[in-house]
Amino acid sequence: MKKVFILLLMLSSLTSFGQEKKKDTLPKQKWKIHGRFTFIFNQSSFSNWSSGGENTVAGNINVNYDFNYKKEKINWDSRIITGYGLSHISEKGYRKTDDRFELNSILGIKATKYWFMSFIGNFKTQYTKGFDYNKTPEVLVSNFLSPAYLTFGPGMLWKKSDDFNFNIAPATARYTFVNDFFSGQFGVEQGRNTAFGLGFNLSAYYKFALMTNIEMENILTAYSDYLANVGNIDIDYQTNIRFKVNKYIKMQMTFHTILDDNASSRIQFRQLFGLGVSYSFHEKVTY
C-alpha cells in the first residue's frame, strides 16, 4: 500500500512538473492588433404631432485601430480613434455631429512590475469645416488641420493591462497649428500659424465590464501649460458605454466633455446614443 501511495505521489509530481514546464514554454504574445468599424444610426419622425417636433435622421461612423506590441522589456501601444457623423434636420439640412481624428502612441521600457519609462506622442484634428449654427449666418469655427495639435514628451507609464493604464509626462511639448484664417485663435498669436507650449500631461485609459454584455470605456487627457495660463488645465474626457446585443449589433452611449479656454470659454459637451453595427475588420495576434 505504501509503494502504491509513493508511486501515485511521484506520478502527481511529474504531472505537475510537466504542466508547469509546458506553461513556462508557451510562446509570448508580441503583436496584438484589433480594428473595429462601427456605424451608429438614430432617427426621429413626427406627423401631426400636437406638441411639435422636427424629423431627424443621423448617422455616425467610427473606426478604432489598436496596436499593442510586447517583447521582453519593451511595450509599445498605439491607438487610432477616428469618427465622422452627420444629421439631417427637416428644413435645416445637414449638420455635422462628429468629426475627429486622433493618433496616440506610447513607447515604454519596463522599470518595475507595472512601471515603465515612457515617451508619448499624440496628434489630433478634424476632417472638414465646422460651423456655429447658433449664429446667423453660421460662423466657421474649424477646418481640416485648423486647429491641429501635436503633443510629445518623456514620462512614466503605469500599466497593469491593455485595459487599465495611465501615463504622467511632466515635460510635454505641444504644438498648435492653424491656417491663416484662424490666425489669432486657439492660443496662436495673430499673424502666426503655430504656437508652442510646454507643460504637464496626464493621460489615462480604463475599460471594464459593468455587467454581462455591457462594457464601459474611459479615455482621459489633462494638460497644463507652464508658459501660458499657468494653473489652467485643459481636459478631454470621453466615456463610451457599449451594450452588446449579439456579435454584430450594439447599442452605444457616448459622453464627451472638453475644457479648453483656447478653443472655447464654455464647457464643450457632446452626447450620442444609438443602435449600431459593429464589425472587427482586422483582429490578429502574433507570437
mmCIF file of C-alpha atoms in Angstrom:
data_model
loop_
_atom_site.group_PDB
_atom_site.id
_atom_site.type_symbol
_atom_site.label_atom_id
_atom_site.label_comp_id
_atom_site.label_asym_id
_atom_site.label_seq_id
_atom_site.Cartn_x
_atom_site.Cartn_y
_atom_site.Cartn_z
ATOM 1 C CA MET A 1 0.000 0.000 0.000
ATOM 2 C CA LYS A 2 2.863 2.348 0.845
ATOM 3 C CA LYS A 3 4.513 1.620 -2.506
ATOM 4 C CA VAL A 4 1.277 2.431 -4.342
ATOM 5 C CA PHE A 5 0.985 5.684 -2.419
ATOM 6 C CA ILE A 6 4.597 6.649 -3.197
ATOM 7 C CA LEU A 7 4.100 5.773 -6.884
ATOM 8 C CA LEU A 8 0.982 7.922 -7.082
ATOM 9 C CA LEU A 9 2.817 10.780 -5.386
ATOM 10 C CA MET A 10 5.700 10.546 -7.874
ATOM 11 C CA LEU A 11 3.307 10.484 -10.829
ATOM 12 C CA SER A 12 1.472 13.507 -9.434
ATOM 13 C CA SER A 13 4.749 15.404 -9.042
ATOM 14 C CA LEU A 14 5.857 14.565 -12.570
ATOM 15 C CA THR A 15 2.484 15.621 -13.953
ATOM 16 C CA SER A 16 2.656 18.933 -12.098
ATOM 17 C CA PHE A 17 6.225 19.488 -13.287
ATOM 18 C CA GLY A 18 5.204 18.739 -16.857
ATOM 19 C CA GLN A 19 2.299 21.142 -16.684
ATOM 20 C CA GLU A 20 4.455 23.911 -15.220
ATOM 21 C CA LYS A 21 7.120 23.365 -17.830
ATOM 22 C CA LYS A 22 4.529 23.448 -20.605
ATOM 23 C CA LYS A 23 3.089 26.653 -19.196
ATOM 24 C CA ASP A 24 6.532 28.266 -18.991
ATOM 25 C CA THR A 25 7.383 27.349 -22.567
ATOM 26 C CA LEU A 26 4.191 28.774 -24.091
ATOM 27 C CA PRO A 27 5.052 31.454 -26.678
ATOM 28 C CA LYS A 28 4.542 35.021 -25.516
ATOM 29 C CA GLN A 29 2.371 37.380 -27.482
ATOM 30 C CA LYS A 30 4.255 40.090 -29.438
ATOM 31 C CA TRP A 31 1.699 41.868 -31.612
ATOM 32 C CA LYS A 32 -1.971 42.261 -30.821
ATOM 33 C CA ILE A 33 -3.957 44.136 -33.462
ATOM 34 C CA HIS A 34 -7.644 44.965 -33.383
ATOM 35 C CA GLY A 35 -9.506 47.130 -35.893
ATOM 36 C CA ARG A 36 -13.181 47.931 -35.272
ATOM 37 C CA PHE A 37 -15.738 49.599 -37.515
ATOM 38 C CA THR A 38 -18.981 50.905 -36.028
ATOM 39 C CA PHE A 39 -21.966 52.533 -37.679
ATOM 40 C CA ILE A 40 -24.477 54.134 -35.310
ATOM 41 C CA PHE A 41 -27.903 55.221 -36.531
ATOM 42 C CA ASN A 42 -30.706 57.163 -34.876
ATOM 43 C CA GLN A 43 -33.900 58.647 -36.287
ATOM 44 C CA SER A 44 -36.978 60.554 -35.145
ATOM 45 C CA SER A 45 -40.125 61.214 -37.168
ATOM 46 C CA PHE A 46 -43.261 63.274 -36.460
ATOM 47 C CA SER A 47 -46.598 63.510 -38.267
ATOM 48 C CA ASN A 48 -49.413 65.733 -36.991
ATOM 49 C CA TRP A 49 -47.723 65.689 -33.568
ATOM 50 C CA SER A 50 -49.563 68.228 -31.409
ATOM 51 C CA SER A 51 -46.553 69.184 -29.289
ATOM 52 C CA GLY A 52 -44.384 69.689 -32.378
ATOM 53 C CA GLY A 53 -41.063 68.249 -33.467
ATOM 54 C CA GLU A 54 -38.647 68.038 -36.378
ATOM 55 C CA ASN A 55 -37.878 64.938 -38.430
ATOM 56 C CA THR A 56 -34.264 63.941 -37.883
ATOM 57 C CA VAL A 57 -32.000 61.269 -39.352
ATOM 58 C CA ALA A 58 -28.458 60.898 -38.066
ATOM 59 C CA GLY A 59 -25.563 58.533 -38.582
ATOM 60 C CA ASN A 60 -22.066 58.190 -37.159
ATOM 61 C CA ILE A 61 -19.151 56.150 -38.482
ATOM 62 C CA ASN A 62 -16.336 55.275 -36.077
ATOM 63 C CA VAL A 63 -13.126 53.389 -36.787
ATOM 64 C CA ASN A 64 -10.802 52.421 -33.941
ATOM 65 C CA TYR A 65 -7.489 50.686 -34.532
ATOM 66 C CA ASP A 66 -5.388 49.313 -31.663
ATOM 67 C CA PHE A 67 -1.790 48.111 -31.974
ATOM 68 C CA ASN A 68 -0.086 46.565 -28.933
ATOM 69 C CA TYR A 69 3.490 45.296 -29.042
ATOM 70 C CA LYS A 70 5.329 43.484 -26.224
ATOM 71 C CA LYS A 71 8.796 41.969 -26.243
ATOM 72 C CA GLU A 72 10.928 41.467 -23.142
ATOM 73 C CA LYS A 73 11.047 44.946 -21.503
ATOM 74 C CA ILE A 74 9.542 46.811 -24.463
ATOM 75 C CA ASN A 75 5.875 47.843 -24.516
ATOM 76 C CA TRP A 76 4.508 49.892 -27.414
ATOM 77 C CA ASP A 77 0.826 50.827 -27.627
ATOM 78 C CA SER A 78 -0.753 52.808 -30.451
ATOM 79 C CA ARG A 79 -4.396 53.694 -30.981
ATOM 80 C CA ILE A 80 -6.199 55.439 -33.839
ATOM 81 C CA ILE A 81 -9.556 56.989 -32.955
ATOM 82 C CA THR A 82 -11.498 58.424 -35.850
ATOM 83 C CA GLY A 83 -15.154 59.267 -36.414
ATOM 84 C CA TYR A 84 -17.486 61.306 -38.565
ATOM 85 C CA GLY A 85 -21.191 61.947 -38.184
ATOM 86 C CA LEU A 86 -23.979 63.837 -39.951
ATOM 87 C CA SER A 87 -27.593 64.565 -39.135
ATOM 88 C CA HIS A 88 -30.334 65.802 -41.425
ATOM 89 C CA ILE A 89 -32.925 68.032 -39.797
ATOM 90 C CA SER A 90 -36.023 68.899 -41.804
ATOM 91 C CA GLU A 91 -35.887 72.441 -43.243
ATOM 92 C CA LYS A 92 -32.379 72.963 -41.822
ATOM 93 C CA GLY A 93 -30.429 70.499 -43.933
ATOM 94 C CA TYR A 94 -27.296 68.636 -42.946
ATOM 95 C CA ARG A 95 -25.383 69.346 -39.751
ATOM 96 C CA LYS A 96 -22.125 67.792 -38.593
ATOM 97 C CA THR A 97 -22.453 65.841 -35.343
ATOM 98 C CA ASP A 98 -18.984 64.321 -35.034
ATOM 99 C CA ASP A 99 -15.609 64.929 -36.650
ATOM 100 C CA ARG A 100 -12.447 63.544 -35.124
ATOM 101 C CA PHE A 101 -9.078 62.076 -35.989
ATOM 102 C CA GLU A 102 -6.674 61.176 -33.195
ATOM 103 C CA LEU A 103 -3.471 59.140 -33.106
ATOM 104 C CA ASN A 104 -1.982 58.123 -29.765
ATOM 105 C CA SER A 105 1.282 56.272 -29.320
ATOM 106 C CA ILE A 106 3.286 55.442 -26.206
ATOM 107 C CA LEU A 107 6.578 53.572 -26.023
ATOM 108 C CA GLY A 108 7.603 52.105 -22.667
ATOM 109 C CA ILE A 109 10.697 50.390 -21.242
ATOM 110 C CA LYS A 110 9.940 48.349 -18.126
ATOM 111 C CA ALA A 111 11.436 49.597 -14.869
ATOM 112 C CA THR A 112 9.418 47.575 -12.321
ATOM 113 C CA LYS A 113 6.429 45.224 -12.469
ATOM 114 C CA TYR A 114 3.919 47.876 -13.537
ATOM 115 C CA TRP A 115 6.053 50.987 -14.155
ATOM 116 C CA PHE A 116 7.716 51.902 -17.459
ATOM 117 C CA MET A 117 9.925 54.771 -18.588
ATOM 118 C CA SER A 118 7.880 56.154 -21.453
ATOM 119 C CA PHE A 119 7.684 58.523 -24.390
ATOM 120 C CA ILE A 120 4.269 59.661 -25.644
ATOM 121 C CA GLY A 121 3.085 61.079 -28.940
ATOM 122 C CA ASN A 122 -0.380 62.414 -29.786
ATOM 123 C CA PHE A 123 -1.845 64.094 -32.852
ATOM 124 C CA LYS A 124 -5.454 65.202 -33.256
ATOM 125 C CA THR A 125 -7.511 67.279 -35.640
ATOM 126 C CA GLN A 126 -10.757 67.141 -37.654
ATOM 127 C CA TYR A 127 -11.564 66.356 -41.303
ATOM 128 C CA THR A 128 -13.922 69.085 -42.509
ATOM 129 C CA LYS A 129 -15.278 72.551 -41.786
ATOM 130 C CA GLY A 130 -17.229 73.113 -38.600
ATOM 131 C CA PHE A 131 -19.797 75.860 -38.021
ATOM 132 C CA ASP A 132 -21.527 77.548 -35.113
ATOM 133 C CA TYR A 133 -25.187 77.250 -36.132
ATOM 134 C CA ASN A 134 -26.397 79.341 -33.202
ATOM 135 C CA LYS A 135 -25.354 82.442 -35.123
ATOM 136 C CA THR A 136 -26.950 83.782 -38.296
ATOM 137 C CA PRO A 137 -25.340 83.409 -40.729
ATOM 138 C CA GLU A 138 -23.418 80.440 -39.328
ATOM 139 C CA VAL A 139 -19.799 81.105 -38.373
ATOM 140 C CA LEU A 140 -16.849 78.946 -39.423
ATOM 141 C CA VAL A 141 -15.173 77.651 -36.246
ATOM 142 C CA SER A 142 -12.807 74.928 -37.516
ATOM 143 C CA ASN A 143 -11.386 73.311 -40.642
ATOM 144 C CA PHE A 144 -9.078 70.488 -41.696
ATOM 145 C CA LEU A 145 -5.845 70.797 -39.649
ATOM 146 C CA SER A 146 -7.170 74.045 -38.125
ATOM 147 C CA PRO A 147 -6.720 73.544 -35.324
ATOM 148 C CA ALA A 148 -4.391 70.551 -35.138
ATOM 149 C CA TYR A 149 -2.467 69.551 -32.023
ATOM 150 C CA LEU A 150 0.835 67.668 -31.796
ATOM 151 C CA THR A 151 1.942 66.572 -28.319
ATOM 152 C CA PHE A 152 5.033 64.595 -27.299
ATOM 153 C CA GLY A 153 7.362 64.104 -24.369
ATOM 154 C CA PRO A 154 9.025 61.719 -21.877
ATOM 155 C CA GLY A 155 7.306 60.411 -18.776
ATOM 156 C CA MET A 156 6.396 57.412 -16.648
ATOM 157 C CA LEU A 157 3.775 54.831 -17.581
ATOM 158 C CA TRP A 158 1.875 52.681 -15.093
ATOM 159 C CA LYS A 159 0.296 49.766 -16.906
ATOM 160 C CA LYS A 160 -1.495 46.859 -15.307
ATOM 161 C CA SER A 161 -3.091 45.674 -18.562
ATOM 162 C CA ASP A 162 -4.115 46.889 -22.017
ATOM 163 C CA ASP A 163 -7.418 47.926 -20.418
ATOM 164 C CA PHE A 164 -6.032 49.821 -17.415
ATOM 165 C CA ASN A 165 -3.098 52.253 -17.566
ATOM 166 C CA PHE A 166 -2.079 55.871 -17.127
ATOM 167 C CA ASN A 167 0.914 58.000 -18.110
ATOM 168 C CA ILE A 168 2.480 61.011 -16.368
ATOM 169 C CA ALA A 169 4.604 63.319 -18.532
ATOM 170 C CA PRO A 170 5.850 66.410 -16.640
ATOM 171 C CA ALA A 171 7.758 67.938 -19.586
ATOM 172 C CA THR A 172 5.443 67.641 -22.564
ATOM 173 C CA ALA A 173 5.789 69.795 -25.674
ATOM 174 C CA ARG A 174 2.599 70.779 -27.504
ATOM 175 C CA TYR A 175 2.315 72.490 -30.874
ATOM 176 C CA THR A 176 -0.936 74.048 -32.088
ATOM 177 C CA PHE A 177 -1.372 74.550 -35.852
ATOM 178 C CA VAL A 178 -3.897 76.766 -37.666
ATOM 179 C CA ASN A 179 -4.269 78.183 -41.173
ATOM 180 C CA ASP A 180 -4.239 81.909 -41.990
ATOM 181 C CA PHE A 181 -7.997 82.254 -41.450
ATOM 182 C CA PHE A 182 -7.736 81.138 -37.807
ATOM 183 C CA SER A 183 -4.518 83.002 -37.014
ATOM 184 C CA GLY A 184 -5.065 84.742 -33.673
ATOM 185 C CA GLN A 185 -7.319 81.945 -32.354
ATOM 186 C CA PHE A 186 -6.809 78.703 -30.398
ATOM 187 C CA GLY A 187 -3.887 80.237 -28.476
ATOM 188 C CA VAL A 188 -1.946 81.162 -31.628
ATOM 189 C CA GLU A 189 -0.753 84.763 -31.883
ATOM 190 C CA GLN A 190 -2.163 86.964 -34.629
ATOM 191 C CA GLY A 191 -0.044 86.692 -37.786
ATOM 192 C CA ARG A 192 1.336 83.277 -36.857
ATOM 193 C CA ASN A 193 0.278 79.721 -37.748
ATOM 194 C CA THR A 194 1.806 77.810 -34.847
ATOM 195 C CA ALA A 195 2.023 78.082 -31.083
ATOM 196 C CA PHE A 196 4.403 76.228 -28.782
ATOM 197 C CA GLY A 197 3.570 75.064 -25.286
ATOM 198 C CA LEU A 198 5.441 73.164 -22.599
ATOM 199 C CA GLY A 199 3.544 71.620 -19.737
ATOM 200 C CA PHE A 200 2.339 68.692 -17.653
ATOM 201 C CA ASN A 201 0.355 65.949 -19.385
ATOM 202 C CA LEU A 202 -1.692 63.164 -17.831
ATOM 203 C CA SER A 203 -3.369 60.502 -19.961
ATOM 204 C CA ALA A 204 -5.362 57.534 -18.715
ATOM 205 C CA TYR A 205 -7.359 54.640 -20.138
ATOM 206 C CA TYR A 206 -9.704 52.306 -18.267
ATOM 207 C CA LYS A 207 -12.124 49.770 -19.741
ATOM 208 C CA PHE A 208 -14.135 47.291 -17.697
ATOM 209 C CA ALA A 209 -17.338 45.250 -17.727
ATOM 210 C CA LEU A 210 -20.274 46.860 -15.944
ATOM 211 C CA MET A 211 -22.190 43.605 -16.230
ATOM 212 C CA THR A 212 -22.688 40.811 -18.754
ATOM 213 C CA ASN A 213 -22.558 42.215 -22.328
ATOM 214 C CA ILE A 214 -22.118 45.803 -21.101
ATOM 215 C CA GLU A 215 -18.701 47.482 -21.053
ATOM 216 C CA MET A 216 -17.592 50.975 -20.098
ATOM 217 C CA GLU A 217 -14.569 52.675 -21.671
ATOM 218 C CA ASN A 218 -12.962 55.819 -20.189
ATOM 219 C CA ILE A 219 -10.386 57.956 -22.010
ATOM 220 C CA LEU A 220 -8.887 60.969 -20.208
ATOM 221 C CA THR A 221 -6.282 63.564 -21.177
ATOM 222 C CA ALA A 222 -5.329 66.540 -18.988
ATOM 223 C CA TYR A 223 -2.762 69.202 -19.889
ATOM 224 C CA SER A 224 -1.473 72.265 -18.042
ATOM 225 C CA ASP A 225 0.873 74.716 -19.770
ATOM 226 C CA TYR A 226 3.856 76.167 -17.869
ATOM 227 C CA LEU A 227 4.353 79.030 -20.347
ATOM 228 C CA ALA A 228 0.820 80.424 -20.686
ATOM 229 C CA ASN A 229 -2.267 80.367 -18.448
ATOM 230 C CA VAL A 230 -0.281 78.840 -15.598
ATOM 231 C CA GLY A 231 -2.558 76.770 -13.374
ATOM 232 C CA ASN A 232 -5.202 76.377 -16.062
ATOM 233 C CA ILE A 233 -5.927 72.740 -17.011
ATOM 234 C CA ASP A 234 -7.268 71.572 -20.369
ATOM 235 C CA ILE A 235 -9.335 68.397 -20.024
ATOM 236 C CA ASP A 236 -10.582 65.976 -22.672
ATOM 237 C CA TYR A 237 -12.696 63.181 -21.200
ATOM 238 C CA GLN A 238 -14.742 60.638 -23.123
ATOM 239 C CA THR A 239 -16.917 57.818 -21.806
ATOM 240 C CA ASN A 240 -18.263 55.080 -24.071
ATOM 241 C CA ILE A 241 -20.834 52.590 -22.778
ATOM 242 C CA ARG A 242 -21.487 49.693 -25.136
ATOM 243 C CA PHE A 243 -24.398 47.265 -24.891
ATOM 244 C CA LYS A 244 -23.779 44.064 -26.851
ATOM 245 C CA VAL A 245 -26.903 42.616 -28.458
ATOM 246 C CA ASN A 246 -25.002 39.992 -30.460
ATOM 247 C CA LYS A 247 -21.696 39.695 -32.319
ATOM 248 C CA TYR A 248 -22.513 42.498 -34.768
ATOM 249 C CA ILE A 249 -25.308 44.577 -33.211
ATOM 250 C CA LYS A 250 -24.519 47.000 -30.389
ATOM 251 C CA MET A 251 -26.094 49.964 -28.679
ATOM 252 C CA GLN A 252 -23.712 52.727 -27.671
ATOM 253 C CA MET A 253 -23.814 55.768 -25.432
ATOM 254 C CA THR A 254 -21.044 58.365 -25.685
ATOM 255 C CA PHE A 255 -20.418 61.287 -23.348
ATOM 256 C CA HIS A 256 -17.603 63.617 -24.388
ATOM 257 C CA THR A 257 -16.514 66.681 -22.405
ATOM 258 C CA ILE A 258 -13.781 69.183 -23.331
ATOM 259 C CA LEU A 259 -12.500 72.093 -21.260
ATOM 260 C CA ASP A 260 -10.101 74.223 -23.330
ATOM 261 C CA ASP A 261 -10.082 78.004 -22.881
ATOM 262 C CA ASN A 262 -8.149 78.485 -26.129
ATOM 263 C CA ALA A 263 -10.927 76.817 -28.126
ATOM 264 C CA SER A 264 -13.990 77.988 -26.173
ATOM 265 C CA SER A 265 -14.694 79.885 -22.965
ATOM 266 C CA ARG A 266 -17.518 77.442 -22.199
ATOM 267 C CA ILE A 267 -17.544 73.734 -21.395
ATOM 268 C CA GLN A 268 -17.902 71.684 -24.584
ATOM 269 C CA PHE A 269 -20.174 68.656 -24.286
ATOM 270 C CA ARG A 270 -21.279 66.040 -26.802
ATOM 271 C CA GLN A 271 -23.680 63.152 -26.199
ATOM 272 C CA LEU A 272 -24.579 60.333 -28.549
ATOM 273 C CA PHE A 273 -26.952 57.409 -28.203
ATOM 274 C CA GLY A 274 -27.899 54.980 -30.917
ATOM 275 C CA LEU A 275 -28.148 51.454 -32.250
ATOM 276 C CA GLY A 276 -25.206 50.375 -34.320
ATOM 277 C CA VAL A 277 -23.495 47.709 -36.350
ATOM 278 C CA SER A 278 -20.047 46.735 -35.100
ATOM 279 C CA TYR A 279 -17.540 44.765 -37.160
ATOM 280 C CA SER A 280 -13.957 43.723 -36.396
ATOM 281 C CA PHE A 281 -12.254 44.030 -39.780
ATOM 282 C CA HIS A 282 -8.733 43.233 -38.541
ATOM 283 C CA GLU A 283 -8.085 41.109 -35.474
ATOM 284 C CA LYS A 284 -4.738 39.385 -35.189
ATOM 285 C CA VAL A 285 -2.278 38.099 -32.586
ATOM 286 C CA THR A 286 1.313 37.136 -33.488
ATOM 287 C CA TYR A 287 3.969 35.416 -31.370
#
